[in-house]
CSV table of C-alpha atoms in Angstrom, one decimal:
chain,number,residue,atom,x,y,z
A,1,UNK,CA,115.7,26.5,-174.3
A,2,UNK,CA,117.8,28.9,-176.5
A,3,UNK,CA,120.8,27.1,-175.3
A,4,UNK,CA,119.6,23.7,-176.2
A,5,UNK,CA,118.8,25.0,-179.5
A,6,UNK,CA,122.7,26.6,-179.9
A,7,UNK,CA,124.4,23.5,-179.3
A,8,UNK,CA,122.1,21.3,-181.3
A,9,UNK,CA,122.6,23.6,-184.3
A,10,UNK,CA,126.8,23.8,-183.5
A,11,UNK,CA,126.7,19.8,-183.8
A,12,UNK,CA,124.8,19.6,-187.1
A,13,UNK,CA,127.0,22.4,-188.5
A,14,UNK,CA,130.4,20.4,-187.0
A,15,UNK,CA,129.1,16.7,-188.4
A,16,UNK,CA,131.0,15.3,-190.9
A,17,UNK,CA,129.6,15.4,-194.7
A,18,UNK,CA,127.3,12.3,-195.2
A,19,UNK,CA,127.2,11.7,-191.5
A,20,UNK,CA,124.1,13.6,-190.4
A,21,UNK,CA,122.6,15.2,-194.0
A,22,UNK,CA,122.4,13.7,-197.0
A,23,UNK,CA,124.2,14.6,-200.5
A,24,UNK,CA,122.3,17.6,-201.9
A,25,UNK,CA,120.1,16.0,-205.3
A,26,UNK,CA,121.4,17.2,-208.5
A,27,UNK,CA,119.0,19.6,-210.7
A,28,UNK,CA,118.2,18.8,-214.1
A,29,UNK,CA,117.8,21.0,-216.9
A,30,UNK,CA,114.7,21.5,-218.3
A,31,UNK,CA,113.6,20.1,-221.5
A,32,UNK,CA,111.5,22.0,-223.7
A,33,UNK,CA,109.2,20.3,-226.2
A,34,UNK,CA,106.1,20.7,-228.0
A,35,UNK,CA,103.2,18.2,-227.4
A,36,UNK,CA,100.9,16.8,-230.6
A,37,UNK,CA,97.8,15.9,-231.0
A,38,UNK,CA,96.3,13.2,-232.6
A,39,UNK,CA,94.1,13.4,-235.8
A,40,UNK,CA,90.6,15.2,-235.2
A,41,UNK,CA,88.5,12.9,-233.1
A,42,UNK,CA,84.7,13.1,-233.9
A,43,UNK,CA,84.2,14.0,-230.5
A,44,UNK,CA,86.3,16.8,-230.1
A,45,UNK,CA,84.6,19.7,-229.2
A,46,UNK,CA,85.9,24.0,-229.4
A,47,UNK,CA,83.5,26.1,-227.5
A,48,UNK,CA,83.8,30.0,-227.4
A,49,UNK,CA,85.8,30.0,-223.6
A,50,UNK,CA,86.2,33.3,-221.5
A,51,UNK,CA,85.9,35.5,-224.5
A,52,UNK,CA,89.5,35.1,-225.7
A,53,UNK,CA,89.5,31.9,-226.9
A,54,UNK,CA,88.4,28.3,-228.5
A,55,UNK,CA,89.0,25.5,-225.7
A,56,UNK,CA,89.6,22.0,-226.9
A,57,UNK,CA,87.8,19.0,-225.4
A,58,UNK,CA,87.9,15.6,-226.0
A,59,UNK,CA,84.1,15.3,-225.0
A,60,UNK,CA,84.7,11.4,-224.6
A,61,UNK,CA,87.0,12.2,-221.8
A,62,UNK,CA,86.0,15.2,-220.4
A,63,UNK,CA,89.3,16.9,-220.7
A,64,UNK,CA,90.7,19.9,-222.3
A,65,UNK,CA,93.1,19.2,-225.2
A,66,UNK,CA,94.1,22.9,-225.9
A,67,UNK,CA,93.2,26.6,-226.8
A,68,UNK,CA,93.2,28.4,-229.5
A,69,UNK,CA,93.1,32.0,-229.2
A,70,UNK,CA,90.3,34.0,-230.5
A,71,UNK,CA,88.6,37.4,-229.0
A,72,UNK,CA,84.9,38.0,-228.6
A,73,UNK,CA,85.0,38.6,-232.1
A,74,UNK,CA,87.0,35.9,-233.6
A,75,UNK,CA,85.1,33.3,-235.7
A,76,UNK,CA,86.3,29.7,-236.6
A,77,UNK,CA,86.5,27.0,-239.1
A,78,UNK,CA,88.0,23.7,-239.5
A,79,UNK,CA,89.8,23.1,-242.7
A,80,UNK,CA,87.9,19.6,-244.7
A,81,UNK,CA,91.0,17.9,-244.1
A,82,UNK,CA,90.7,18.3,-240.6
A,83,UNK,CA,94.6,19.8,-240.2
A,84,UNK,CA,93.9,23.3,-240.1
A,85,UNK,CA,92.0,25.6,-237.8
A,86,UNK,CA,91.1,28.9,-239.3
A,87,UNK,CA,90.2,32.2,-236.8
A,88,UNK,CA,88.8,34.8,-238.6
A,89,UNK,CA,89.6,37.9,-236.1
A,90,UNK,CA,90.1,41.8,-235.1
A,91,UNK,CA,92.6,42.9,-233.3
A,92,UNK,CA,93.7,46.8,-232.2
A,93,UNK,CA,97.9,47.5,-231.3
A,94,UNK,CA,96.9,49.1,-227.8
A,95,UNK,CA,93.6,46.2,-227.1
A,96,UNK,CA,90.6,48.5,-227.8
A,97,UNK,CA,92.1,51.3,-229.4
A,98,UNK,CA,95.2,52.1,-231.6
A,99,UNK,CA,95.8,50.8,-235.3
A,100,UNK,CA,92.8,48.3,-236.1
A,101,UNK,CA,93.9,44.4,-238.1
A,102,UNK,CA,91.7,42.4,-239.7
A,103,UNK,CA,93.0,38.9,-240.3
A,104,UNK,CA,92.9,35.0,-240.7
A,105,UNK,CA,95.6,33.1,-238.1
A,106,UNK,CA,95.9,29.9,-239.3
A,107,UNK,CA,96.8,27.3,-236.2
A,108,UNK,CA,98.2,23.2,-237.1
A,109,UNK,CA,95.2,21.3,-235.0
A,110,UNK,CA,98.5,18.9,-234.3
A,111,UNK,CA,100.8,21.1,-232.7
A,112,UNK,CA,98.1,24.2,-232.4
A,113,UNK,CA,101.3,26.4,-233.6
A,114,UNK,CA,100.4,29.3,-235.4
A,115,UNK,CA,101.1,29.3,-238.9
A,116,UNK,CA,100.8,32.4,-240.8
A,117,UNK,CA,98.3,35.1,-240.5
A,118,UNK,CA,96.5,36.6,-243.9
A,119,UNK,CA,95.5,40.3,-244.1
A,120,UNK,CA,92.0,41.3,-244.6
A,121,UNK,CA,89.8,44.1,-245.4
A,122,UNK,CA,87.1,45.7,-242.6
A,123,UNK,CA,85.3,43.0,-241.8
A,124,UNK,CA,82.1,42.9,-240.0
A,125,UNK,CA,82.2,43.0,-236.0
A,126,UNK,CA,79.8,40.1,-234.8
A,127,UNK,CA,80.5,38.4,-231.2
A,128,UNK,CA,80.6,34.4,-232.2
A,129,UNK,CA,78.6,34.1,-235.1
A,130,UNK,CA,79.9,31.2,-237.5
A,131,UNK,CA,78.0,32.4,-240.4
A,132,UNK,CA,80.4,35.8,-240.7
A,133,UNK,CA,83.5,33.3,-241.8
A,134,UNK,CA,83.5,29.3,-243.2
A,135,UNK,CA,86.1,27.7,-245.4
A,136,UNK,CA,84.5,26.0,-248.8
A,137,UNK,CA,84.5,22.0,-249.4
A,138,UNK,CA,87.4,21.8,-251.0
A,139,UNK,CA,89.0,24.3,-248.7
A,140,UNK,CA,90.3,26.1,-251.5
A,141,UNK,CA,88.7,29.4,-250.7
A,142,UNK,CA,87.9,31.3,-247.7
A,143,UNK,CA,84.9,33.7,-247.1
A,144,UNK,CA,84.9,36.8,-244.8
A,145,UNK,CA,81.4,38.7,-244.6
A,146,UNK,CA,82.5,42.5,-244.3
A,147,UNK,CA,80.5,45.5,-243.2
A,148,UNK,CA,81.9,48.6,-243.8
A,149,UNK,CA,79.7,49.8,-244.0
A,150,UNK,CA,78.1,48.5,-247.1
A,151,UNK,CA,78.1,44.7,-247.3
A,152,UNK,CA,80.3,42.4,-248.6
A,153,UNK,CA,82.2,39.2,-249.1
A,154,UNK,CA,85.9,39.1,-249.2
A,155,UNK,CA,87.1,35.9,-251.2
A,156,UNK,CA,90.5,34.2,-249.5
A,157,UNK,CA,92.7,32.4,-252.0
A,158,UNK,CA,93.7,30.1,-248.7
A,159,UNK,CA,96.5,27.9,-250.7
A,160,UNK,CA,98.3,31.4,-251.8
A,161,UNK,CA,97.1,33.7,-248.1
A,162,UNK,CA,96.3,36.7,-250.0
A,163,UNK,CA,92.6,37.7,-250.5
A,164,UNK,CA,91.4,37.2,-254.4
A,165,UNK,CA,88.5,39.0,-254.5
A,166,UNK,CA,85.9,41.0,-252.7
A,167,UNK,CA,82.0,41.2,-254.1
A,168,UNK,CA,79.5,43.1,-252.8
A,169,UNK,CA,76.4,41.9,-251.3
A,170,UNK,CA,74.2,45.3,-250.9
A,171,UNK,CA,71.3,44.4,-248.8
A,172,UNK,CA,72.2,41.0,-247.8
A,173,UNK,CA,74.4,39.5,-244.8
A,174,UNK,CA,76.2,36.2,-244.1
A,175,UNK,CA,78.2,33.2,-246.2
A,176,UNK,CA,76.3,29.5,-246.5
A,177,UNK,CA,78.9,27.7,-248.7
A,178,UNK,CA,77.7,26.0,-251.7
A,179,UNK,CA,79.0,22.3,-252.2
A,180,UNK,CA,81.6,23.9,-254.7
A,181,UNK,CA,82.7,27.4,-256.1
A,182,UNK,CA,80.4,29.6,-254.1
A,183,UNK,CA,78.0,30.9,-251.4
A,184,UNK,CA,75.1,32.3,-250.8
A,185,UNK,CA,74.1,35.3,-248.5
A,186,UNK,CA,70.6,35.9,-247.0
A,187,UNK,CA,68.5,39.2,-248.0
A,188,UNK,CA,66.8,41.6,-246.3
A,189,UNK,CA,63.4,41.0,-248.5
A,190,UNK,CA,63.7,37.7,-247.6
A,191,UNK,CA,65.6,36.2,-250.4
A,192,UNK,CA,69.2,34.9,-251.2
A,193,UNK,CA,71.9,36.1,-253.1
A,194,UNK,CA,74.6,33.5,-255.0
A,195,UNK,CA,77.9,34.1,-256.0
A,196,UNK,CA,79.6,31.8,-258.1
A,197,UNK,CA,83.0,31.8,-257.8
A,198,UNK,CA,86.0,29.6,-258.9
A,199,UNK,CA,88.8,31.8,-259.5
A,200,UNK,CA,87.6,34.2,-262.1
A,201,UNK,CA,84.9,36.7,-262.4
A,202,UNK,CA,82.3,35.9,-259.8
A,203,UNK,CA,78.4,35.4,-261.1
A,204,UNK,CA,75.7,37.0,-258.6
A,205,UNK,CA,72.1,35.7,-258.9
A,206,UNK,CA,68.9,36.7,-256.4
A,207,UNK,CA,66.1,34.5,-255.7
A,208,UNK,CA,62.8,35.7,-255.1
A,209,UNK,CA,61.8,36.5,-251.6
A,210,UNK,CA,60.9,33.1,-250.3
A,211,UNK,CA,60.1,33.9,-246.4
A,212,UNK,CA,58.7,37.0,-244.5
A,213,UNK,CA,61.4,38.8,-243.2
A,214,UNK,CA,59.2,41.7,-241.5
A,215,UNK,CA,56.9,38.9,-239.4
A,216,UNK,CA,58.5,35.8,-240.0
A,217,UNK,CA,62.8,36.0,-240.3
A,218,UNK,CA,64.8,33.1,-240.5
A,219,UNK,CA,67.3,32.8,-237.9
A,220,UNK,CA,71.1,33.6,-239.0
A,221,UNK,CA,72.1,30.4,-237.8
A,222,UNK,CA,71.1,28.1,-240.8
A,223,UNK,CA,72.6,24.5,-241.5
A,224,UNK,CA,74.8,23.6,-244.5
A,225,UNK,CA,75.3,20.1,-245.2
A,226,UNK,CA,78.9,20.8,-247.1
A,227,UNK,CA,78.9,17.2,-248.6
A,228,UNK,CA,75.9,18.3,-250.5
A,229,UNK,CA,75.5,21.5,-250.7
A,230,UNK,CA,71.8,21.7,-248.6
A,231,UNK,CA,70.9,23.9,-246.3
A,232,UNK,CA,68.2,24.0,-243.5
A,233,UNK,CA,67.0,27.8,-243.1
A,234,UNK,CA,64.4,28.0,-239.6
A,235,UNK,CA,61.9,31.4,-238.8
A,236,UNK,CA,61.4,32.4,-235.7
A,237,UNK,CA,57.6,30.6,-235.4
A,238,UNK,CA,59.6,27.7,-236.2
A,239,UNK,CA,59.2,27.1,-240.0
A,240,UNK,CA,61.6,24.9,-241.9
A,241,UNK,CA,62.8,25.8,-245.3
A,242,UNK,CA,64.8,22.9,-247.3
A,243,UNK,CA,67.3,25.1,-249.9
A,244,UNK,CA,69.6,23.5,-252.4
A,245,UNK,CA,71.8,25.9,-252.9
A,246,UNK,CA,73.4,27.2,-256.2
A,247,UNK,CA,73.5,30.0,-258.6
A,248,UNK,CA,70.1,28.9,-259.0
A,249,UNK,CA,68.4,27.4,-255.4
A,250,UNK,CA,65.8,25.1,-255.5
A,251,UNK,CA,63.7,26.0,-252.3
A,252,UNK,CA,61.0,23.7,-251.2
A,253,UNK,CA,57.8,24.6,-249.2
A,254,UNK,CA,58.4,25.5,-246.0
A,255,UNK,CA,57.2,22.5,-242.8
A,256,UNK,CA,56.0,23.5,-239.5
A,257,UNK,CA,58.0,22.2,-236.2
A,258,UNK,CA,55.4,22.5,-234.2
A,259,UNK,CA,53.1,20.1,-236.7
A,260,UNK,CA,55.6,18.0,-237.3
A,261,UNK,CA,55.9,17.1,-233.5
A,262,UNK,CA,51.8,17.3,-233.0
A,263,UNK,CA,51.4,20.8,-231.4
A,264,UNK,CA,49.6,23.3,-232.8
A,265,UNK,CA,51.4,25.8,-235.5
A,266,UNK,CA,52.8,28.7,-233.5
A,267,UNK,CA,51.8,32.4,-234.6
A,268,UNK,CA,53.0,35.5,-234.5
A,269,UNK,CA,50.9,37.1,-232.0
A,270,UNK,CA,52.8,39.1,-228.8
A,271,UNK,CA,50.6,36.9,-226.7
A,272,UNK,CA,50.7,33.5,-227.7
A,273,UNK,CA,52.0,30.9,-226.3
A,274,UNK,CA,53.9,27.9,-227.9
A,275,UNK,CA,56.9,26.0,-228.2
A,276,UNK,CA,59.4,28.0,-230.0
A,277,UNK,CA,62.9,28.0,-231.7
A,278,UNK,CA,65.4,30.4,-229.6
A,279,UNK,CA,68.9,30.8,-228.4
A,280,UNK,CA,72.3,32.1,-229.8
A,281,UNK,CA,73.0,28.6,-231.3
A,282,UNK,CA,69.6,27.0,-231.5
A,283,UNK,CA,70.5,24.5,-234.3
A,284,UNK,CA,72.8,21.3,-234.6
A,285,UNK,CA,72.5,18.9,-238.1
A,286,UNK,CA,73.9,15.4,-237.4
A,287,UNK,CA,75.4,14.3,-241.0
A,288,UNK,CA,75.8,10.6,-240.4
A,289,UNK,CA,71.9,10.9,-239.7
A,290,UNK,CA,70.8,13.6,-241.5
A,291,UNK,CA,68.8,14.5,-238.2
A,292,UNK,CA,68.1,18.0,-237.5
A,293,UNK,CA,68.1,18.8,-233.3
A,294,UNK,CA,66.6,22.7,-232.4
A,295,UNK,CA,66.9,24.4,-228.9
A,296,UNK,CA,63.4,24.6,-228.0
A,297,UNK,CA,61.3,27.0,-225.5
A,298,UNK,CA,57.8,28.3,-224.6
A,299,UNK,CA,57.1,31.7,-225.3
A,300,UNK,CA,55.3,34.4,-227.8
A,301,UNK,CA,56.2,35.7,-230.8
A,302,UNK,CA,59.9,37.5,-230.6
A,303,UNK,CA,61.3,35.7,-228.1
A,304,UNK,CA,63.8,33.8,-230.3
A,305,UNK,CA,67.0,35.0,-228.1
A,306,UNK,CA,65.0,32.8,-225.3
A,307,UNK,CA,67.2,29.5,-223.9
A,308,UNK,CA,65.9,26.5,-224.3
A,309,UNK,CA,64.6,24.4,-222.0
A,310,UNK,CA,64.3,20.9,-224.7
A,311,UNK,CA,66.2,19.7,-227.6
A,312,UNK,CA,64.0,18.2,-230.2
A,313,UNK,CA,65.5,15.8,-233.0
A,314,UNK,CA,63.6,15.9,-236.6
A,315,UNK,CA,63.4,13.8,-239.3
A,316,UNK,CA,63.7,16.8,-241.9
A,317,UNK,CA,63.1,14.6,-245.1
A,318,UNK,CA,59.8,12.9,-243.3
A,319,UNK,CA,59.1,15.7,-241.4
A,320,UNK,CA,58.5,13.9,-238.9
A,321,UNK,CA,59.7,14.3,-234.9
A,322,UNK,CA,62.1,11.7,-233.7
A,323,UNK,CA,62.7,12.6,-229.9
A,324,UNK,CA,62.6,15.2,-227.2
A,325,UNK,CA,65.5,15.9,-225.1
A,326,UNK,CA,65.2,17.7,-221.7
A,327,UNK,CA,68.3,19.4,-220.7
A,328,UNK,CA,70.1,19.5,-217.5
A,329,UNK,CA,69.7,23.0,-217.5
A,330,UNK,CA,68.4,26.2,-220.0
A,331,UNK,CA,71.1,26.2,-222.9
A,332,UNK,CA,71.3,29.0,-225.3
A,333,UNK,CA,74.0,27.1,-227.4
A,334,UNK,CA,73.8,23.6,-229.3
A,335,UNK,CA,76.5,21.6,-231.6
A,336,UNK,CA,76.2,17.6,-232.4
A,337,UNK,CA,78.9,15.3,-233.3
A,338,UNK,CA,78.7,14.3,-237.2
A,339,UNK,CA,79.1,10.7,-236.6
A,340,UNK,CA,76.7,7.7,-236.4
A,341,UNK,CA,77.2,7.8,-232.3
A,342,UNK,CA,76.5,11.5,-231.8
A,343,UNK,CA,76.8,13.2,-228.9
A,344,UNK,CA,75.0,16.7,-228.5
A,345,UNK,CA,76.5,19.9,-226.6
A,346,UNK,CA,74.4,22.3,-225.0
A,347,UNK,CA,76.0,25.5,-223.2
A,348,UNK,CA,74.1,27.3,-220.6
A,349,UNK,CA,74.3,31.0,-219.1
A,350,UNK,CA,76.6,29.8,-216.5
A,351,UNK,CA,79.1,28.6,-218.9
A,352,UNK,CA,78.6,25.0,-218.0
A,353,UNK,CA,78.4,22.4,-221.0
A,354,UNK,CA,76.7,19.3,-220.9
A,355,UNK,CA,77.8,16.4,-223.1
A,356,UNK,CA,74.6,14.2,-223.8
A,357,UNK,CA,74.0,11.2,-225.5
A,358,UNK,CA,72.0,12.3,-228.5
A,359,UNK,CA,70.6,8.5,-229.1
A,360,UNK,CA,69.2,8.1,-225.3
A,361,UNK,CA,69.2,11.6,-224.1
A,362,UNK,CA,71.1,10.5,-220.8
A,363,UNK,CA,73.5,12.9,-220.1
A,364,UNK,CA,77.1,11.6,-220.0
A,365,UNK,CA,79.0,14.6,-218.2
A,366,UNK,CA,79.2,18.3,-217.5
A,367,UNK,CA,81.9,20.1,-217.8
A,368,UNK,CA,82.9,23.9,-216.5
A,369,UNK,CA,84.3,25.2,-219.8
A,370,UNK,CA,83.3,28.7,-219.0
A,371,UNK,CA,82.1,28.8,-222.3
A,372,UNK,CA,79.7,30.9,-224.5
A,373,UNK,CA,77.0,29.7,-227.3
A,374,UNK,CA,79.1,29.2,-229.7
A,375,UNK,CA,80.4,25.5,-230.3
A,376,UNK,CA,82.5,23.9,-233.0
A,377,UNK,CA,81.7,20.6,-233.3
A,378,UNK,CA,84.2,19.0,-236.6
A,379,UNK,CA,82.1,17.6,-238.8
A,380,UNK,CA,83.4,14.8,-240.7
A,381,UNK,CA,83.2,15.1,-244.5
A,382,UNK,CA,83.7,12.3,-246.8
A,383,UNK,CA,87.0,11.2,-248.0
A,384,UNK,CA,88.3,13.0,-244.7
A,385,UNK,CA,88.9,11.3,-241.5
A,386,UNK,CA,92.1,12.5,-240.8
């Protein structure tokens, strides 16, 4: 055997080039480039992914169009011209210790290249919560809610990258932009403050206290409609209060979820049972609609971190309930599309997100994004579709 083995490999090695092997292939050199992405797509989608950054899905084909990086504590916005994405984050020179930075990175949605990054102040340490950092309208200004540790609001000139101003908030949390110059931050006593602000001296107002913050709060996760400058504020027994907001707001009376879909009005007794509000992301406002979808779940008072087990879709200026959604599984996160075909994301515990139809309920796809609750969904504002 070892014999016939020598003299076969003697006979390859004496053959004549091009007789018994062929030519070796010639290796090309690799090109580098940079792939681009089209304009925002209204059915793009950026949930939180594996706690270090904002995945990219074209929900209409199920596949991943990029990352952004973010930590666990990295918030983001989408710029109203849809060409900028905006990650409001904290990062330390040796990971979790060393010389702390607070900053804006400012990534091309086309290229996903980083931009520039812009120097902040402390700001306040929230895992995923859209409400510490949004981008105004006009996307002239930035605003970065700051704990440290009083309360704050630091102003972001975001044409020049260099922070204009900082105004205190004592006693209140959080940045609802208004339709232009300014924002308003909810209270611990259960009102708002409003700062108006368009370059020069900011204005502060305070509403009265319009909800009860000891045994009814409002979620954190309220709804602005940027095109108008309306916002949907929800408690935890599933009230809805309608805000215009402004240096002055004009807050209607508050409407019952529970009435409006013909159960009884939940309470806030330990025991009692009803359909609740709950989740990390538990609210989604469709603008082409004006339709308001809630994460929904059985349970007694204080369960409001609960997953839910049913989307429900609301008619908030009839008050009236339009459709209730079962879900593939508990979700603890929700976004919607902003167009006139919505589709509505709902991430679960397992970091599965399904991609439902929001007009039929049937749902289209799910995909493994190993995601957490919070979802960007872009929003398309008027006067920009890419």
């Amino acid at each position: 055997m070892k014999t016939a083995y020598r003299a076969a490999l003697a006979a390859a090695l004496a053959a004549p080039a091009g007789t018994a092997q062929a030519a070796s292939p010639v290796l090309q050199a690799e090109q580098s480039d940079v792939a681009t992405l089209p304009p925002v797509g209204a059915h793009w989608v950026l949930p939180a992914t594996d706690r270090d950054s904002y995945t990219l899905y074209d929900a209409d084909a199920g596949k991943i169009l990029g990352t952004v990086p973010a930590s666990i504590l990295g918030n983001i916005a989408l710029s109203p011209d849809r060409r900028t994405f905006y990650v409001a984050d904290t990062i330390w020179s040796r990971v979790d210790h060393g010389t702390r930075q607070d900053l804006i990175q400012e990534y091309d949605t086309h290229t996903l290249a980083l931009r520039r990054e812009i120097t902040l102040p402390p700001r306040a340490l929230a895992v995923y919560k859209g409400q510490d950092f949004d981008v105004s309208p006009d996307g002239r200004w930035g605003y970065v809610f700051d704990m440290s540790p009083a309360t704050s609001v630091t102003i972001v000139d975001l044409a020049k990258g260099a922070v204009a101003r900082t105004v205190d908030i004592p006693g209140c949390a959080l940045v609802f932009p208004w339709k232009q110059d300014g924002f308003s931050s909810l209270c611990g006593d259960g009102s708002l403050t409003n700062v108006g602000y368009a370059g020069d001296k900011p204005t502060v107002t305070h509403t009265a206290p319009f909800f009860d913050a000891n045994n009814d709060p409002i979620f954190e996760q309220g709804l602005v409609d940027r095109a108008t400058g309306r916002a949907l504020f929800v408690s935890y027994t599933g009230k809805v209060y309608d805000v215009m907001l402004g240096a002055k707001p004009q807050i209607a009376a508050p409407w019952s979820i529970q009435a409006a879909a013909g159960q009884p009005v939940a309470g806030t007794g330990v025991q009692e049972q009803a359909w609740r509000p709950g989740g990390k992301q538990p609210f989604a406002w469709n603008r082409a609609s004006g339709h308001l979808f809630v994460l929904m779940h059985v349970g007694p008072h204080w369960t409001h971190k609960t997953d839910g087990t049913e989307v429900w879709e609301f008619d908030p200026a009839h008050h009236t309930l339009l459709r209730r959604i079962d879900l593939p599984q508990p979700a603890r996160g929700i976004a919607v599309s902003g167009d006139a075909a919505p589709l509505l994301y709902a991430t679960s515990a397992d970091g599965n997100m399904a991609v439902i139809d929001a007009r039929t309920g049937a749902v289209r796809r799910t995909i493994e994004a190993h995601s957490e609750a919070m979802i960007l969904a872009p929003d398309l504002l008027p006067g920009h579709d890419g």
